[in-house]
C-alpha cells in the first residue's frame, strides 16, 4: 500500500510539473534491412512486375533490387554510360537525387546533374517500360538553372495534381520551387512560372530535397533541412508543412509558413541513425512509407537506407512508425 501511495503521489507531481522531458521527441528505428544497405538520396517503388527497386545518388544512378523490401541486392546502375550532356554540369558525369514515378504506362526517372556549391544545374528525365536498370532511354533536360537565378535545379520530385503535372525542386539558393510540366514530354512548359514553396529566414537557406504527397484534402511538402553529406557530423532532418493547394502556401501545425522557415519535425537523428534526410515516399499495399538515408554512427558514418511506415494522425499530420 505504501508503494502504491508513493507511486500515486509521484504520478500526481509529474502531472503538475512542466512537460519538459516529454517535449523531447523520440523516433522509431528504421525497418531492419539486410544485404546492400549503402545508399544516398533513395527513391523507392514497388514495380508492376513485382519486387522493389531503389535508385540513388552514386554511380550512374545506383540501383538496388529487393523481392521483399527487406533484403536488398546491388543491381549496378540505371545507365551503362552517362549521357553526353551531363558533362556540361560536372567533369565526371555524376547524377544526383533521382525521383521515380509511374504514369501513362511508363516509368519516369528524373535526376539532377550539377557540381557542389553552384546552381549551374540541370534536371533530366529518362523513361522505361519496366523500371529496371539498363532499360532507360534518356530524354535530356527538363529544367535548368544558372548562376543568375535565385534557385537551384536539383532534387526533382514529381506529382500529378488538379489534372496537371508538377515538379518541385530546389536546394539552398532561397529554397524550394515548383514548375508545371508538359505531361506528354515530361519537361517544363515553355516560360513556366517558377512558384516559391519554402525557404529559411537566413542564408544559406538550408532546405532542399522536396517531396509533395497528397493525403486527404491536403498536399504535404516534405523537405530536408540543415547539413547533409558530412557523415556523423551531418545535421539533416525532415520537416513537413501542408496546403489545400498544390501551389501553397504550405504551413506547419502551428500556422507558420514554410516560406518563413516553418515546418513540423518528422524525423531527425537519434542513436546510431545520424542525419536523416534525402527523403522520398512510396505507397505499398495500402501503406505509405518514408524512404531516406542516414549516416550509421556504428559504421564510421556510412550512408544507409532507412525505411519507416508513414502514418497519419486524426488531424491529418504525418508521423513515422
mmCIF file of C-alpha atoms in Angstrom:
data_model
loop_
_atom_site.group_PDB
_atom_site.id
_atom_site.type_symbol
_atom_site.label_atom_id
_atom_site.label_comp_id
_atom_site.label_asym_id
_atom_site.label_seq_id
_atom_site.Cartn_x
_atom_site.Cartn_y
_atom_site.Cartn_z
ATOM 1 C CA UNK A 1 0.000 0.000 0.000
ATOM 2 C CA UNK A 2 2.816 2.394 0.880
ATOM 3 C CA UNK A 3 4.444 1.797 -2.505
ATOM 4 C CA UNK A 4 1.090 2.350 -4.170
ATOM 5 C CA UNK A 5 0.592 5.654 -2.348
ATOM 6 C CA UNK A 6 4.126 6.777 -3.225
ATOM 7 C CA UNK A 7 3.607 5.870 -6.864
ATOM 8 C CA UNK A 8 0.339 7.778 -6.943
ATOM 9 C CA UNK A 9 1.951 10.833 -5.335
ATOM 10 C CA UNK A 10 4.816 10.709 -7.801
ATOM 11 C CA UNK A 11 2.427 10.449 -10.730
ATOM 12 C CA UNK A 12 0.484 13.475 -9.433
ATOM 13 C CA UNK A 13 3.661 15.504 -9.049
ATOM 14 C CA UNK A 14 4.829 14.628 -12.579
ATOM 15 C CA UNK A 15 1.442 15.645 -13.950
ATOM 16 C CA UNK A 16 1.744 19.048 -12.256
ATOM 17 C CA UNK A 17 5.291 19.729 -13.445
ATOM 18 C CA UNK A 18 6.002 21.478 -16.763
ATOM 19 C CA UNK A 19 6.088 18.969 -19.611
ATOM 20 C CA UNK A 20 9.770 19.415 -20.412
ATOM 21 C CA UNK A 21 11.039 15.834 -20.597
ATOM 22 C CA UNK A 22 8.025 14.715 -22.600
ATOM 23 C CA UNK A 23 8.585 17.547 -25.075
ATOM 24 C CA UNK A 24 11.687 15.810 -26.436
ATOM 25 C CA UNK A 25 10.530 13.727 -29.416
ATOM 26 C CA UNK A 26 11.508 10.105 -29.778
ATOM 27 C CA UNK A 27 11.616 8.281 -33.091
ATOM 28 C CA UNK A 28 11.283 4.629 -34.046
ATOM 29 C CA UNK A 29 14.296 2.989 -35.623
ATOM 30 C CA UNK A 30 14.092 2.185 -39.329
ATOM 31 C CA UNK A 31 12.934 -1.206 -40.546
ATOM 32 C CA UNK A 32 15.710 -3.826 -40.157
ATOM 33 C CA UNK A 33 17.313 -4.475 -43.551
ATOM 34 C CA UNK A 34 19.860 -6.940 -44.905
ATOM 35 C CA UNK A 35 22.107 -7.115 -47.952
ATOM 36 C CA UNK A 36 23.319 -3.958 -49.677
ATOM 37 C CA UNK A 37 22.089 -1.128 -47.461
ATOM 38 C CA UNK A 38 24.541 1.584 -48.592
ATOM 39 C CA UNK A 39 22.611 4.330 -50.368
ATOM 40 C CA UNK A 40 22.148 8.108 -50.643
ATOM 41 C CA UNK A 41 19.020 10.086 -51.620
ATOM 42 C CA UNK A 42 16.849 6.994 -52.239
ATOM 43 C CA UNK A 43 13.716 6.842 -54.355
ATOM 44 C CA UNK A 44 11.878 3.549 -53.834
ATOM 45 C CA UNK A 45 8.975 1.876 -55.615
ATOM 46 C CA UNK A 46 7.275 -1.491 -55.896
ATOM 47 C CA UNK A 47 7.354 -2.410 -59.573
ATOM 48 C CA UNK A 48 4.330 -3.575 -61.540
ATOM 49 C CA UNK A 49 6.214 -6.809 -62.237
ATOM 50 C CA UNK A 50 6.697 -7.423 -58.508
ATOM 51 C CA UNK A 51 9.624 -6.714 -56.223
ATOM 52 C CA UNK A 52 11.105 -3.361 -55.279
ATOM 53 C CA UNK A 53 13.650 -1.022 -56.811
ATOM 54 C CA UNK A 54 15.624 1.798 -55.191
ATOM 55 C CA UNK A 55 17.554 4.343 -57.249
ATOM 56 C CA UNK A 56 20.012 6.729 -55.630
ATOM 57 C CA UNK A 57 22.859 9.205 -55.880
ATOM 58 C CA UNK A 58 26.136 7.406 -56.585
ATOM 59 C CA UNK A 59 27.402 5.675 -59.689
ATOM 60 C CA UNK A 60 25.406 6.376 -62.843
ATOM 61 C CA UNK A 61 22.286 6.425 -60.684
ATOM 62 C CA UNK A 62 22.930 3.448 -58.415
ATOM 63 C CA UNK A 63 20.317 0.694 -58.211
ATOM 64 C CA UNK A 64 19.204 -1.740 -55.508
ATOM 65 C CA UNK A 65 16.636 -4.507 -56.016
ATOM 66 C CA UNK A 66 14.607 -6.440 -53.449
ATOM 67 C CA UNK A 67 11.996 -9.194 -53.571
ATOM 68 C CA UNK A 68 10.501 -8.354 -50.190
ATOM 69 C CA UNK A 69 11.552 -4.791 -49.302
ATOM 70 C CA UNK A 70 13.835 -6.130 -46.573
ATOM 71 C CA UNK A 71 16.797 -7.793 -48.290
ATOM 72 C CA UNK A 72 18.421 -5.576 -50.920
ATOM 73 C CA UNK A 73 20.935 -6.509 -53.625
ATOM 74 C CA UNK A 74 23.235 -4.253 -55.622
ATOM 75 C CA UNK A 75 21.939 -4.130 -59.216
ATOM 76 C CA UNK A 76 24.526 -1.832 -60.804
ATOM 77 C CA UNK A 77 23.417 1.426 -62.401
ATOM 78 C CA UNK A 78 20.406 2.802 -64.228
ATOM 79 C CA UNK A 79 22.631 3.707 -67.203
ATOM 80 C CA UNK A 80 25.618 1.919 -68.695
ATOM 81 C CA UNK A 81 27.204 5.249 -69.649
ATOM 82 C CA UNK A 82 26.423 8.861 -68.715
ATOM 83 C CA UNK A 83 24.530 10.757 -71.457
ATOM 84 C CA UNK A 84 26.980 13.196 -73.055
ATOM 85 C CA UNK A 85 25.093 16.329 -71.997
ATOM 86 C CA UNK A 86 25.706 15.565 -68.306
ATOM 87 C CA UNK A 87 29.316 16.686 -68.742
ATOM 88 C CA UNK A 88 28.104 20.263 -69.237
ATOM 89 C CA UNK A 89 27.450 20.322 -65.484
ATOM 90 C CA UNK A 90 30.335 18.364 -63.986
ATOM 91 C CA UNK A 91 33.534 16.717 -65.173
ATOM 92 C CA UNK A 92 32.567 13.217 -64.088
ATOM 93 C CA UNK A 93 29.028 12.947 -65.462
ATOM 94 C CA UNK A 94 27.809 12.386 -61.913
ATOM 95 C CA UNK A 95 23.994 12.459 -61.372
ATOM 96 C CA UNK A 96 22.229 13.229 -58.098
ATOM 97 C CA UNK A 97 18.969 12.681 -56.252
ATOM 98 C CA UNK A 98 16.753 10.667 -58.626
ATOM 99 C CA UNK A 99 12.957 10.529 -58.425
ATOM 100 C CA UNK A 100 10.974 7.553 -59.753
ATOM 101 C CA UNK A 101 7.296 7.700 -60.748
ATOM 102 C CA UNK A 102 4.902 5.701 -62.942
ATOM 103 C CA UNK A 103 2.328 7.162 -65.307
ATOM 104 C CA UNK A 104 0.983 6.717 -68.836
ATOM 105 C CA UNK A 105 2.260 3.133 -68.978
ATOM 106 C CA UNK A 106 5.889 4.075 -68.349
ATOM 107 C CA UNK A 107 8.304 4.632 -65.504
ATOM 108 C CA UNK A 108 9.794 8.115 -65.382
ATOM 109 C CA UNK A 109 13.171 8.690 -63.757
ATOM 110 C CA UNK A 110 14.063 12.306 -63.005
ATOM 111 C CA UNK A 111 17.527 13.243 -61.730
ATOM 112 C CA UNK A 112 19.883 16.211 -61.366
ATOM 113 C CA UNK A 113 23.364 16.976 -62.652
ATOM 114 C CA UNK A 114 25.430 19.733 -61.046
ATOM 115 C CA UNK A 115 28.613 20.456 -59.117
ATOM 116 C CA UNK A 116 28.983 21.057 -55.407
ATOM 117 C CA UNK A 117 28.418 24.684 -54.432
ATOM 118 C CA UNK A 118 26.976 26.005 -57.706
ATOM 119 C CA UNK A 119 23.487 26.458 -59.129
ATOM 120 C CA UNK A 120 24.688 25.910 -62.698
ATOM 121 C CA UNK A 121 22.478 22.826 -62.676
ATOM 122 C CA UNK A 122 20.028 20.776 -64.717
ATOM 123 C CA UNK A 123 17.264 18.257 -64.163
ATOM 124 C CA UNK A 124 16.911 15.479 -66.734
ATOM 125 C CA UNK A 125 14.435 12.675 -67.383
ATOM 126 C CA UNK A 126 14.518 9.129 -68.722
ATOM 127 C CA UNK A 127 11.758 6.578 -69.343
ATOM 128 C CA UNK A 128 11.452 2.801 -69.204
ATOM 129 C CA UNK A 129 8.693 0.227 -69.707
ATOM 130 C CA UNK A 130 9.963 -1.954 -66.849
ATOM 131 C CA UNK A 131 11.656 0.441 -64.404
ATOM 132 C CA UNK A 132 14.696 -1.846 -64.239
ATOM 133 C CA UNK A 133 18.348 -0.784 -64.589
ATOM 134 C CA UNK A 134 19.723 -0.912 -68.111
ATOM 135 C CA UNK A 135 16.329 -0.251 -69.735
ATOM 136 C CA UNK A 136 16.257 3.540 -69.538
ATOM 137 C CA UNK A 137 16.066 5.913 -72.505
ATOM 138 C CA UNK A 138 17.280 9.403 -71.670
ATOM 139 C CA UNK A 139 15.303 12.383 -72.995
ATOM 140 C CA UNK A 140 17.598 15.216 -71.984
ATOM 141 C CA UNK A 141 16.996 18.366 -69.990
ATOM 142 C CA UNK A 142 13.726 19.101 -68.210
ATOM 143 C CA UNK A 143 14.644 22.356 -66.489
ATOM 144 C CA UNK A 144 17.872 24.241 -65.802
ATOM 145 C CA UNK A 145 19.258 26.973 -63.570
ATOM 146 C CA UNK A 146 22.190 29.323 -63.947
ATOM 147 C CA UNK A 147 24.266 31.419 -61.569
ATOM 148 C CA UNK A 148 21.991 34.394 -62.270
ATOM 149 C CA UNK A 149 18.947 32.528 -60.911
ATOM 150 C CA UNK A 150 17.650 32.544 -57.338
ATOM 151 C CA UNK A 151 17.011 28.795 -57.333
ATOM 152 C CA UNK A 152 18.925 25.593 -57.934
ATOM 153 C CA UNK A 153 17.606 22.994 -60.409
ATOM 154 C CA UNK A 154 18.375 19.840 -58.434
ATOM 155 C CA UNK A 155 16.428 17.373 -56.248
ATOM 156 C CA UNK A 156 13.372 16.880 -58.508
ATOM 157 C CA UNK A 157 10.098 15.367 -57.300
ATOM 158 C CA UNK A 158 7.009 14.779 -59.448
ATOM 159 C CA UNK A 159 3.306 14.868 -58.560
ATOM 160 C CA UNK A 160 0.067 14.995 -60.536
ATOM 161 C CA UNK A 161 -2.479 17.421 -59.104
ATOM 162 C CA UNK A 162 -5.625 19.094 -60.392
ATOM 163 C CA UNK A 163 -5.187 17.451 -63.788
ATOM 164 C CA UNK A 164 -1.684 18.881 -64.186
ATOM 165 C CA UNK A 165 1.850 17.564 -63.796
ATOM 166 C CA UNK A 166 4.180 19.392 -61.406
ATOM 167 C CA UNK A 167 7.835 19.192 -60.439
ATOM 168 C CA UNK A 168 9.092 20.530 -57.130
ATOM 169 C CA UNK A 169 12.837 21.008 -56.782
ATOM 170 C CA UNK A 170 15.481 23.064 -55.017
ATOM 171 C CA UNK A 171 18.473 23.177 -52.759
ATOM 172 C CA UNK A 172 19.663 26.249 -50.831
ATOM 173 C CA UNK A 173 19.534 29.326 -53.179
ATOM 174 C CA UNK A 174 16.337 30.564 -51.420
ATOM 175 C CA UNK A 175 14.863 27.088 -51.116
ATOM 176 C CA UNK A 176 12.125 25.024 -52.712
ATOM 177 C CA UNK A 177 10.475 25.876 -56.021
ATOM 178 C CA UNK A 178 7.951 24.272 -58.376
ATOM 179 C CA UNK A 179 7.146 24.360 -62.104
ATOM 180 C CA UNK A 180 4.429 22.839 -64.251
ATOM 181 C CA UNK A 181 5.469 20.118 -66.707
ATOM 182 C CA UNK A 182 4.125 19.121 -70.099
ATOM 183 C CA UNK A 183 2.612 15.663 -69.464
ATOM 184 C CA UNK A 184 3.484 14.495 -72.988
ATOM 185 C CA UNK A 185 7.200 15.272 -72.800
ATOM 186 C CA UNK A 186 7.644 15.295 -69.027
ATOM 187 C CA UNK A 187 9.574 18.571 -69.382
ATOM 188 C CA UNK A 188 8.898 22.061 -68.087
ATOM 189 C CA UNK A 189 6.324 24.027 -70.028
ATOM 190 C CA UNK A 190 7.696 26.900 -72.055
ATOM 191 C CA UNK A 191 8.016 30.032 -69.919
ATOM 192 C CA UNK A 192 6.662 28.099 -66.925
ATOM 193 C CA UNK A 193 6.069 30.151 -63.768
ATOM 194 C CA UNK A 194 8.537 29.249 -61.022
ATOM 195 C CA UNK A 195 6.493 29.043 -57.819
ATOM 196 C CA UNK A 196 8.196 29.531 -54.428
ATOM 197 C CA UNK A 197 7.162 26.986 -51.768
ATOM 198 C CA UNK A 198 9.662 27.033 -48.894
ATOM 199 C CA UNK A 199 12.801 28.761 -47.630
ATOM 200 C CA UNK A 200 14.723 29.581 -44.450
ATOM 201 C CA UNK A 201 14.987 33.096 -42.989
ATOM 202 C CA UNK A 202 18.750 33.418 -43.388
ATOM 203 C CA UNK A 203 21.474 32.450 -45.846
ATOM 204 C CA UNK A 204 22.446 29.815 -46.856
ATOM 205 C CA UNK A 205 18.725 28.882 -46.785
ATOM 206 C CA UNK A 206 19.480 25.285 -45.807
ATOM 207 C CA UNK A 207 16.435 23.465 -47.146
ATOM 208 C CA UNK A 208 16.383 21.002 -50.053
ATOM 209 C CA UNK A 209 15.099 17.684 -51.368
ATOM 210 C CA UNK A 210 11.341 18.387 -51.631
ATOM 211 C CA UNK A 211 8.662 15.710 -51.896
ATOM 212 C CA UNK A 212 4.955 16.573 -52.213
ATOM 213 C CA UNK A 213 2.358 13.972 -51.202
ATOM 214 C CA UNK A 214 -1.456 14.167 -51.407
ATOM 215 C CA UNK A 215 -3.346 12.879 -48.365
ATOM 216 C CA UNK A 216 -6.992 13.650 -47.797
ATOM 217 C CA UNK A 217 -7.713 17.203 -48.871
ATOM 218 C CA UNK A 218 -4.157 18.421 -48.278
ATOM 219 C CA UNK A 219 -0.864 18.434 -50.112
ATOM 220 C CA UNK A 220 2.120 17.793 -47.839
ATOM 221 C CA UNK A 221 5.543 19.230 -48.602
ATOM 222 C CA UNK A 222 8.381 17.221 -47.047
ATOM 223 C CA UNK A 223 11.886 18.696 -47.190
ATOM 224 C CA UNK A 224 15.352 18.081 -45.738
ATOM 225 C CA UNK A 225 16.706 20.855 -43.513
ATOM 226 C CA UNK A 226 20.280 21.676 -42.448
ATOM 227 C CA UNK A 227 23.563 19.932 -43.359
ATOM 228 C CA UNK A 228 23.890 16.813 -45.486
ATOM 229 C CA UNK A 229 26.850 14.726 -46.566
ATOM 230 C CA UNK A 230 29.116 15.127 -43.529
ATOM 231 C CA UNK A 231 28.875 11.620 -42.124
ATOM 232 C CA UNK A 232 28.344 11.551 -38.375
ATOM 233 C CA UNK A 233 28.576 15.369 -38.344
ATOM 234 C CA UNK A 234 25.507 15.699 -40.574
ATOM 235 C CA UNK A 235 22.540 17.569 -39.110
ATOM 236 C CA UNK A 236 19.973 16.628 -41.764
ATOM 237 C CA UNK A 237 16.374 16.323 -40.595
ATOM 238 C CA UNK A 238 12.997 16.009 -42.298
ATOM 239 C CA UNK A 239 10.248 18.610 -41.876
ATOM 240 C CA UNK A 240 6.773 18.996 -43.368
ATOM 241 C CA UNK A 241 4.050 21.553 -43.990
ATOM 242 C CA UNK A 242 0.732 21.301 -45.786
ATOM 243 C CA UNK A 243 -1.625 23.224 -48.039
ATOM 244 C CA UNK A 244 -5.030 22.740 -49.629
ATOM 245 C CA UNK A 245 -3.489 23.988 -52.904
ATOM 246 C CA UNK A 246 -0.581 22.399 -54.750
ATOM 247 C CA UNK A 247 0.875 25.896 -55.142
ATOM 248 C CA UNK A 248 0.778 26.603 -51.409
ATOM 249 C CA UNK A 249 1.102 28.366 -49.095
ATOM 250 C CA UNK A 250 2.455 25.438 -47.074
ATOM 251 C CA UNK A 251 2.195 25.902 -43.316
ATOM 252 C CA UNK A 252 3.083 23.780 -40.295
ATOM 253 C CA UNK A 253 0.781 22.727 -37.443
ATOM 254 C CA UNK A 254 1.471 25.990 -35.571
ATOM 255 C CA UNK A 255 0.421 28.058 -38.580
ATOM 256 C CA UNK A 256 3.941 29.139 -39.526
ATOM 257 C CA UNK A 257 4.506 29.245 -43.302
ATOM 258 C CA UNK A 258 7.332 27.236 -44.803
ATOM 259 C CA UNK A 259 8.228 30.402 -46.706
ATOM 260 C CA UNK A 260 9.145 31.830 -43.290
ATOM 261 C CA UNK A 261 11.164 28.824 -42.102
ATOM 262 C CA UNK A 262 8.250 26.808 -40.734
ATOM 263 C CA UNK A 263 7.879 23.039 -40.857
ATOM 264 C CA UNK A 264 6.938 20.326 -38.383
ATOM 265 C CA UNK A 265 9.745 17.947 -37.487
ATOM 266 C CA UNK A 266 9.021 14.470 -38.882
ATOM 267 C CA UNK A 267 12.354 12.739 -38.314
ATOM 268 C CA UNK A 268 15.821 13.658 -37.095
ATOM 269 C CA UNK A 269 18.944 11.831 -35.999
ATOM 270 C CA UNK A 270 18.671 9.530 -32.991
ATOM 271 C CA UNK A 271 21.090 6.960 -31.645
ATOM 272 C CA UNK A 272 23.168 5.412 -34.418
ATOM 273 C CA UNK A 273 20.881 6.931 -37.093
ATOM 274 C CA UNK A 274 22.503 10.315 -37.780
ATOM 275 C CA UNK A 275 21.478 12.971 -40.310
ATOM 276 C CA UNK A 276 18.198 11.510 -41.559
ATOM 277 C CA UNK A 277 17.163 13.070 -44.891
ATOM 278 C CA UNK A 278 17.224 12.893 -48.680
ATOM 279 C CA UNK A 279 13.705 11.524 -48.303
ATOM 280 C CA UNK A 280 11.066 10.223 -50.664
ATOM 281 C CA UNK A 281 7.752 8.452 -50.133
ATOM 282 C CA UNK A 282 6.063 5.474 -51.726
ATOM 283 C CA UNK A 283 2.868 3.517 -51.250
ATOM 284 C CA UNK A 284 2.807 -0.264 -50.961
ATOM 285 C CA UNK A 285 -0.244 -2.458 -50.269
ATOM 286 C CA UNK A 286 -2.211 0.487 -48.907
ATOM 287 C CA UNK A 287 0.588 1.630 -46.575
ATOM 288 C CA UNK A 288 2.626 4.820 -47.006
ATOM 289 C CA UNK A 289 6.376 4.552 -46.441
ATOM 290 C CA UNK A 290 9.123 7.089 -45.881
ATOM 291 C CA UNK A 291 12.472 6.265 -47.503
ATOM 292 C CA UNK A 292 15.606 8.226 -46.589
ATOM 293 C CA UNK A 293 19.285 7.854 -45.900
ATOM 294 C CA UNK A 294 21.025 8.088 -42.555
ATOM 295 C CA UNK A 295 24.686 8.010 -41.537
ATOM 296 C CA UNK A 296 25.425 4.983 -39.389
ATOM 297 C CA UNK A 297 27.336 6.121 -36.304
ATOM 298 C CA UNK A 298 28.218 2.491 -35.604
ATOM 299 C CA UNK A 299 29.744 2.022 -39.073
ATOM 300 C CA UNK A 300 32.020 5.060 -39.500
ATOM 301 C CA UNK A 301 29.179 7.246 -40.792
ATOM 302 C CA UNK A 302 28.370 5.083 -43.828
ATOM 303 C CA UNK A 303 25.161 6.277 -45.542
ATOM 304 C CA UNK A 304 22.434 3.617 -45.423
ATOM 305 C CA UNK A 305 18.822 3.103 -46.422
ATOM 306 C CA UNK A 306 16.155 3.924 -43.865
ATOM 307 C CA UNK A 307 12.554 2.763 -44.276
ATOM 308 C CA UNK A 308 9.735 3.626 -41.870
ATOM 309 C CA UNK A 309 5.986 3.340 -42.165
ATOM 310 C CA UNK A 310 4.417 6.760 -42.600
ATOM 311 C CA UNK A 311 1.185 7.040 -40.637
ATOM 312 C CA UNK A 312 -1.277 9.917 -40.292
ATOM 313 C CA UNK A 313 -2.794 11.391 -37.138
ATOM 314 C CA UNK A 314 -6.518 12.085 -36.786
ATOM 315 C CA UNK A 315 -5.892 15.751 -37.604
ATOM 316 C CA UNK A 316 -4.008 14.764 -40.745
ATOM 317 C CA UNK A 317 -0.331 15.182 -39.836
ATOM 318 C CA UNK A 318 2.237 12.536 -40.793
ATOM 319 C CA UNK A 319 4.465 10.688 -38.354
ATOM 320 C CA UNK A 320 6.924 7.814 -38.705
ATOM 321 C CA UNK A 321 6.132 4.422 -37.187
#
